[in-house]
Protein backbone atom coordinates (compact mmCIF):
# COMPACT_ATOMS: atom_id res chain seq x y z
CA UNK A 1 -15.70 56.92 21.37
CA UNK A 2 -13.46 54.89 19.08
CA UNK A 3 -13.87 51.89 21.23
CA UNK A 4 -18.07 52.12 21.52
CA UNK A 5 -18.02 52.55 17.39
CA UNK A 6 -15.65 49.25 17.40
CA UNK A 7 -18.23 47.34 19.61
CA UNK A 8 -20.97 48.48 17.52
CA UNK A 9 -19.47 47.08 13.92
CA UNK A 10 -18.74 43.55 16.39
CA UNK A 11 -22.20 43.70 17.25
CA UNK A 12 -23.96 44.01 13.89
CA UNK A 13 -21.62 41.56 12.13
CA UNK A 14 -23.82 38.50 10.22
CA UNK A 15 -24.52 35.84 12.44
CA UNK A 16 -23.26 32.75 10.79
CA UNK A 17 -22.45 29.14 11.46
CA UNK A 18 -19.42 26.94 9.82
CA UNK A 19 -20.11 23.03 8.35
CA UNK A 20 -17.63 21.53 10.81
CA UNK A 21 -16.28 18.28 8.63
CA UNK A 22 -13.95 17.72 11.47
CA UNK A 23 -11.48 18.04 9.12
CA UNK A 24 -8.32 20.42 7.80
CA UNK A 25 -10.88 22.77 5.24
CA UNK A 26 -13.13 23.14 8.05
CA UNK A 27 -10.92 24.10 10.40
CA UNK A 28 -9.03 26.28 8.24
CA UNK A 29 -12.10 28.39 6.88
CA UNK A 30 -13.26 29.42 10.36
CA UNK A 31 -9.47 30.63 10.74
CA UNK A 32 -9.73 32.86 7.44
CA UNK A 33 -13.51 33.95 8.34
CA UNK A 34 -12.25 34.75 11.35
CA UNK A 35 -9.66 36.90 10.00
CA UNK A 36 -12.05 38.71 7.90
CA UNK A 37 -14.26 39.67 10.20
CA UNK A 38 -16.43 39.79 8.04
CA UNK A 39 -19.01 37.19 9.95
CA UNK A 40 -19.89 36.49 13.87
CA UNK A 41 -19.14 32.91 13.39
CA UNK A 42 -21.47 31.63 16.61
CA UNK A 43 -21.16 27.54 16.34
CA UNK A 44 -20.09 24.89 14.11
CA UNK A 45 -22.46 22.42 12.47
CA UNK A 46 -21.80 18.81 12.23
CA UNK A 47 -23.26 15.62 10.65
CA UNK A 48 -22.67 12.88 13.39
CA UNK A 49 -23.68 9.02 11.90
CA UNK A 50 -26.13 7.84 14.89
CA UNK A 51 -25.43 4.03 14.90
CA UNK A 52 -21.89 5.01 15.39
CA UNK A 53 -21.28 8.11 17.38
CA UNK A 54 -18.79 9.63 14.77
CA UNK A 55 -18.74 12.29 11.91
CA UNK A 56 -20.16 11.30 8.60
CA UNK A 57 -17.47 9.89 6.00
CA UNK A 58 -14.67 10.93 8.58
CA UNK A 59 -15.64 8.51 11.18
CA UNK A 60 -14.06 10.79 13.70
CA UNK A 61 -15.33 9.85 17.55
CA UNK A 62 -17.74 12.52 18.53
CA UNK A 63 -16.10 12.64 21.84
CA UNK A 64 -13.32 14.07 19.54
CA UNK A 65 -15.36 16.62 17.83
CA UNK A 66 -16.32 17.78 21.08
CA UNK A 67 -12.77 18.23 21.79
CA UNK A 68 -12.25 20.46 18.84
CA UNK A 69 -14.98 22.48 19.60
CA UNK A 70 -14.08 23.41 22.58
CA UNK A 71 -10.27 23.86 21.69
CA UNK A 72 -12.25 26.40 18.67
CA UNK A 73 -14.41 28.08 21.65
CA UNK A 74 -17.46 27.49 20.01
CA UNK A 75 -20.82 25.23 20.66
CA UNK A 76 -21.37 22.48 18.39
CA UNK A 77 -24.32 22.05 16.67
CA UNK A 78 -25.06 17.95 15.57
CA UNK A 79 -27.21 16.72 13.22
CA UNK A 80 -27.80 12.91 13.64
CA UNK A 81 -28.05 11.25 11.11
CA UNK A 82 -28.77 7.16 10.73
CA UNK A 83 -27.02 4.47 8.48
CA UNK A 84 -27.23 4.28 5.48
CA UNK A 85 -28.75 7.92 5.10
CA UNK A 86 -30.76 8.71 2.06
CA UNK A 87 -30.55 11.97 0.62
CA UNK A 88 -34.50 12.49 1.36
CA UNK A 89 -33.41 11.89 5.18
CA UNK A 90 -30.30 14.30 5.09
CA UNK A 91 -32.51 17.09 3.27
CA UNK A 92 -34.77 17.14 5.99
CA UNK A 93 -32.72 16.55 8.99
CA UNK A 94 -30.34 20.02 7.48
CA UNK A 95 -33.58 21.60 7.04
CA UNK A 96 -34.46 21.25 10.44
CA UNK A 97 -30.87 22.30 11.30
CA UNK A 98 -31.42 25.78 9.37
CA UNK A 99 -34.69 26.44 11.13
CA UNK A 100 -32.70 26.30 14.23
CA UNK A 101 -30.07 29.01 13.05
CA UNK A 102 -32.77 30.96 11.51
CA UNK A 103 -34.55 31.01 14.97
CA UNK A 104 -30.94 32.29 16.29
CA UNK A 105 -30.45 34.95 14.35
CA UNK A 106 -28.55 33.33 11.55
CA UNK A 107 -28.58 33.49 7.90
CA UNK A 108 -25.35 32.39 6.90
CA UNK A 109 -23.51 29.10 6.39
CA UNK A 110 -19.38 29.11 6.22
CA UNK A 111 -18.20 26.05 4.71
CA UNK A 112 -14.87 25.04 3.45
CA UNK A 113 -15.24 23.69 -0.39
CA UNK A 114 -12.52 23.91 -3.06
CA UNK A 115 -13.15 23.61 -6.52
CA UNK A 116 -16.44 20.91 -6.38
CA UNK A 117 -18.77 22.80 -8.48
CA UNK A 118 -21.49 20.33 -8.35
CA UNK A 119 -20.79 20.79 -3.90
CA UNK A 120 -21.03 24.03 -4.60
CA UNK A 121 -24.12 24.25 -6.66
CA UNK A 122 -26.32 21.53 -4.35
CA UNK A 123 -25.10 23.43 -1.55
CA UNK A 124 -26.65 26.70 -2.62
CA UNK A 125 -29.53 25.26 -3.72
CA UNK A 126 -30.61 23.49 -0.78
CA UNK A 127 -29.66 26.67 1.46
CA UNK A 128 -32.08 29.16 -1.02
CA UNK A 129 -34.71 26.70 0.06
CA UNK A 130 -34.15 27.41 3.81
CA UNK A 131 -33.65 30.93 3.21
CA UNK A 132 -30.35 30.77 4.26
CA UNK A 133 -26.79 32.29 2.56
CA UNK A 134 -23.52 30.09 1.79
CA UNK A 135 -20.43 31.33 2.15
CA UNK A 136 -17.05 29.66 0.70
CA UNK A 137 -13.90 31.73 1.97
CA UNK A 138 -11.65 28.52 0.15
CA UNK A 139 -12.86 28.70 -3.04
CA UNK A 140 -11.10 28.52 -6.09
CA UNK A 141 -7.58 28.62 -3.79
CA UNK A 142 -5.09 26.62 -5.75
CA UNK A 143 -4.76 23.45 -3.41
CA UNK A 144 -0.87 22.86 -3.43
CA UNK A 145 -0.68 26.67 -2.47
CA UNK A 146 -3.76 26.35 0.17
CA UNK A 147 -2.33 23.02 1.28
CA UNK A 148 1.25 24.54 1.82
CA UNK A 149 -0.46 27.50 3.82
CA UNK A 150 -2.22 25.34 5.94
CA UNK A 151 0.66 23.88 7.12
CA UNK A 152 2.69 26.69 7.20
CA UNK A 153 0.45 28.53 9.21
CA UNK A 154 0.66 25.87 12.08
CA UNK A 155 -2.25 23.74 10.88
CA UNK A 156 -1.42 19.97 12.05
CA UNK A 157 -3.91 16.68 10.82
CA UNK A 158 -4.34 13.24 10.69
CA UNK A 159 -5.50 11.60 8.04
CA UNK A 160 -8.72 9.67 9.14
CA UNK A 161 -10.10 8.45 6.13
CA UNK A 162 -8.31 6.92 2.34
CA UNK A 163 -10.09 5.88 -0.52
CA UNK A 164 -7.29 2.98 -1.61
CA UNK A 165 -9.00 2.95 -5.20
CA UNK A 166 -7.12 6.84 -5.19
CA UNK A 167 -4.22 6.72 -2.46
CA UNK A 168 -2.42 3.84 -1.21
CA UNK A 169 -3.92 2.40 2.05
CA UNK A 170 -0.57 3.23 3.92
CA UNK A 171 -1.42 6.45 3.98
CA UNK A 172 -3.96 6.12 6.45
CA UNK A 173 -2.86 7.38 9.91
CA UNK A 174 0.02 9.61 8.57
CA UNK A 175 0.49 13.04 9.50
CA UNK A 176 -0.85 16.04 7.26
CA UNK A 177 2.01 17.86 6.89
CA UNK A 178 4.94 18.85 4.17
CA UNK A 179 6.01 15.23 4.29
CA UNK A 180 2.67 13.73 3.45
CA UNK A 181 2.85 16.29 0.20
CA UNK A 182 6.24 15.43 -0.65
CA UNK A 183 5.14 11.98 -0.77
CA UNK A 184 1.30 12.09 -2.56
CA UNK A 185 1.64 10.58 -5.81
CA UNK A 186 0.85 12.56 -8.86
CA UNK A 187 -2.78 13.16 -9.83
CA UNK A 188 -3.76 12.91 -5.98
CA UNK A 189 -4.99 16.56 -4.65
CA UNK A 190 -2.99 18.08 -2.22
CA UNK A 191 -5.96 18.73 -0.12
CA UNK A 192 -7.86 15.17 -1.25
CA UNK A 193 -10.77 17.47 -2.87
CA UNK A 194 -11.89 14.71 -4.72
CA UNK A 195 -11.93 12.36 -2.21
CA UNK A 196 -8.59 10.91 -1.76
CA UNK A 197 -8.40 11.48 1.94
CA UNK A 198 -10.07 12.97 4.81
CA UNK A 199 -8.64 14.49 7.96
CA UNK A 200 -8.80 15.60 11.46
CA UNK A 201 -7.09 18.95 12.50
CA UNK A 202 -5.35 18.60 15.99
CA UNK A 203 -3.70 21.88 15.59
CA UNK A 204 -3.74 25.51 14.16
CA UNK A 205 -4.48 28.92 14.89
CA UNK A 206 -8.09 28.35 15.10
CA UNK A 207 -7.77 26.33 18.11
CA UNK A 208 -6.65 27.68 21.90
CA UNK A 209 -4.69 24.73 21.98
CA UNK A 210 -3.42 21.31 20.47
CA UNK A 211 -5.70 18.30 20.65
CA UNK A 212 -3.69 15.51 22.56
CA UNK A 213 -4.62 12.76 19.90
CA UNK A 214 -2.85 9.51 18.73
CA UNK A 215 -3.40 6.97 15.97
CA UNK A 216 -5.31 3.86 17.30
CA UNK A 217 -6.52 0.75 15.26
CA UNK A 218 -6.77 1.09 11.76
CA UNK A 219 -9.52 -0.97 9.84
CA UNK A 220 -10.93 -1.80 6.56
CA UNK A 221 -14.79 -0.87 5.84
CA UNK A 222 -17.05 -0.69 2.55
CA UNK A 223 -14.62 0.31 0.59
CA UNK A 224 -12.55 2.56 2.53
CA UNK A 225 -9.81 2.69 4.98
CA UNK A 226 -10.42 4.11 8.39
CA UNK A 227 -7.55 5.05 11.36
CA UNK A 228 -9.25 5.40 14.44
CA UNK A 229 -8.19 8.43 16.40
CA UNK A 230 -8.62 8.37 20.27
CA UNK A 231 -7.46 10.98 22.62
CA UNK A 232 -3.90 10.30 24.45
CA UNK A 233 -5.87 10.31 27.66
CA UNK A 234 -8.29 7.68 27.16
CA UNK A 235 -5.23 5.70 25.79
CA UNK A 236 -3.46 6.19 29.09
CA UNK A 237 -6.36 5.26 31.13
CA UNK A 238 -6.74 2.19 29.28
């Protein structure tokens, strides 16, 4: 009997899927929403930049993503998107992402925001208009503390993506671990929350496994600083 009441509270959890940046706060929100329990977390959503096959701002190869996803054991949802993207363009093509959950079953969107009010606000806004819920298990965490609990918790990164007007350009490629916070200058967030950096999460307890992934070429590009991650075995092939 206790077992068939246990299925039954699975079974009428919230449907709900989680904005999948590719990155650490992603990947570290589906591991606290799946501790709660509180939400059936069924697929992660993800903006993918057509021309170039690789997640918006991150510039993480989709063929990586994919990784990740299955590493998380969930389906990945993509919404292409072209570039430059105007915000009219994104609206819509999210819109026509929440019709999809909504024709799932799903009325809730995880995602993995800090402190951004002005995220947070835009975000809530444009999911009323779909009739959808969001849902921020990271908010308000203080990020040295969150950052430090990442990583103590076995989460493991790359950083993909610097801003060099905010973090020197050397940083680009480097680990996310205690090192890299021992070694941020002051002023820079330990979890890049206003866009200092952006990572990729290789590793972590919301993963079956470690992504075999190694730093590649890293480039220069409208402003920002890019390392190019590409899976060991495609290296080895090469």
């Amino acid at each position: 009997m206790g077992n068939d009441l246990r299925g039954r509270d699975v079974a009428v959890r919230p449907k709900a899927w989680l904005a999948w940046s590719s990155g650490k706060d992603s990947a570290w929100a589906l591991h606290m929403a799946r501790e709660a329990g509180s939400f059936d977390v069924v697929a992660l959503l993800t903006t993918v930049n057509r021309a170039h096959g690789r997640v918006a701002m991150h510039a993480v190869r989709e063929s990586l993503l994919e990784m990740q996803a299955a590493a998380a054991g969930l389906p990945l949802v993509t919404v292409g998107i072209p570039s430059p993207c105007s915000n009219e363009i994104y609206e819509r093509a999210m819109s026509e992402a929440m019709a999809r959950a909504a024709s799932d079953g799903v009325q809730h969107v995880i995602f993995g925001d800090l402190f951004l009010q002005d995220v947070r606000d835009y975000r809530e806004s444009q999911l009323a208009r779909c009739g959808m819920t969001p849902v921020f298990p990271l908010w308000g965490i203080e990020t040295r503390l969150l950052a430090e609990k990442m990583i103590a918790g076995g989460l493991s990164g790359y950083l993909t993506c610097v801003d060099p007007r905010k973090l020197d350009r050397g940083f680009a490629g480097r680990r996310f671990d205690a090192k890299l916070l021992a070694d941020l200058p002051a002023g820079v967030d330990p979890c890049g929350e206003n866009g200092e950096f952006h990572t990729f999460a290789c590793a972590g307890p919301m993963f079956r496994e470690e992504l075999a992934v190694t730093v590649g070429e890293i480039v220069e590009r409208e402003g920002f600083v890019f390392a190019d991650l590409v899976a060991r075995d495609a290296v080895k092939q090469e």
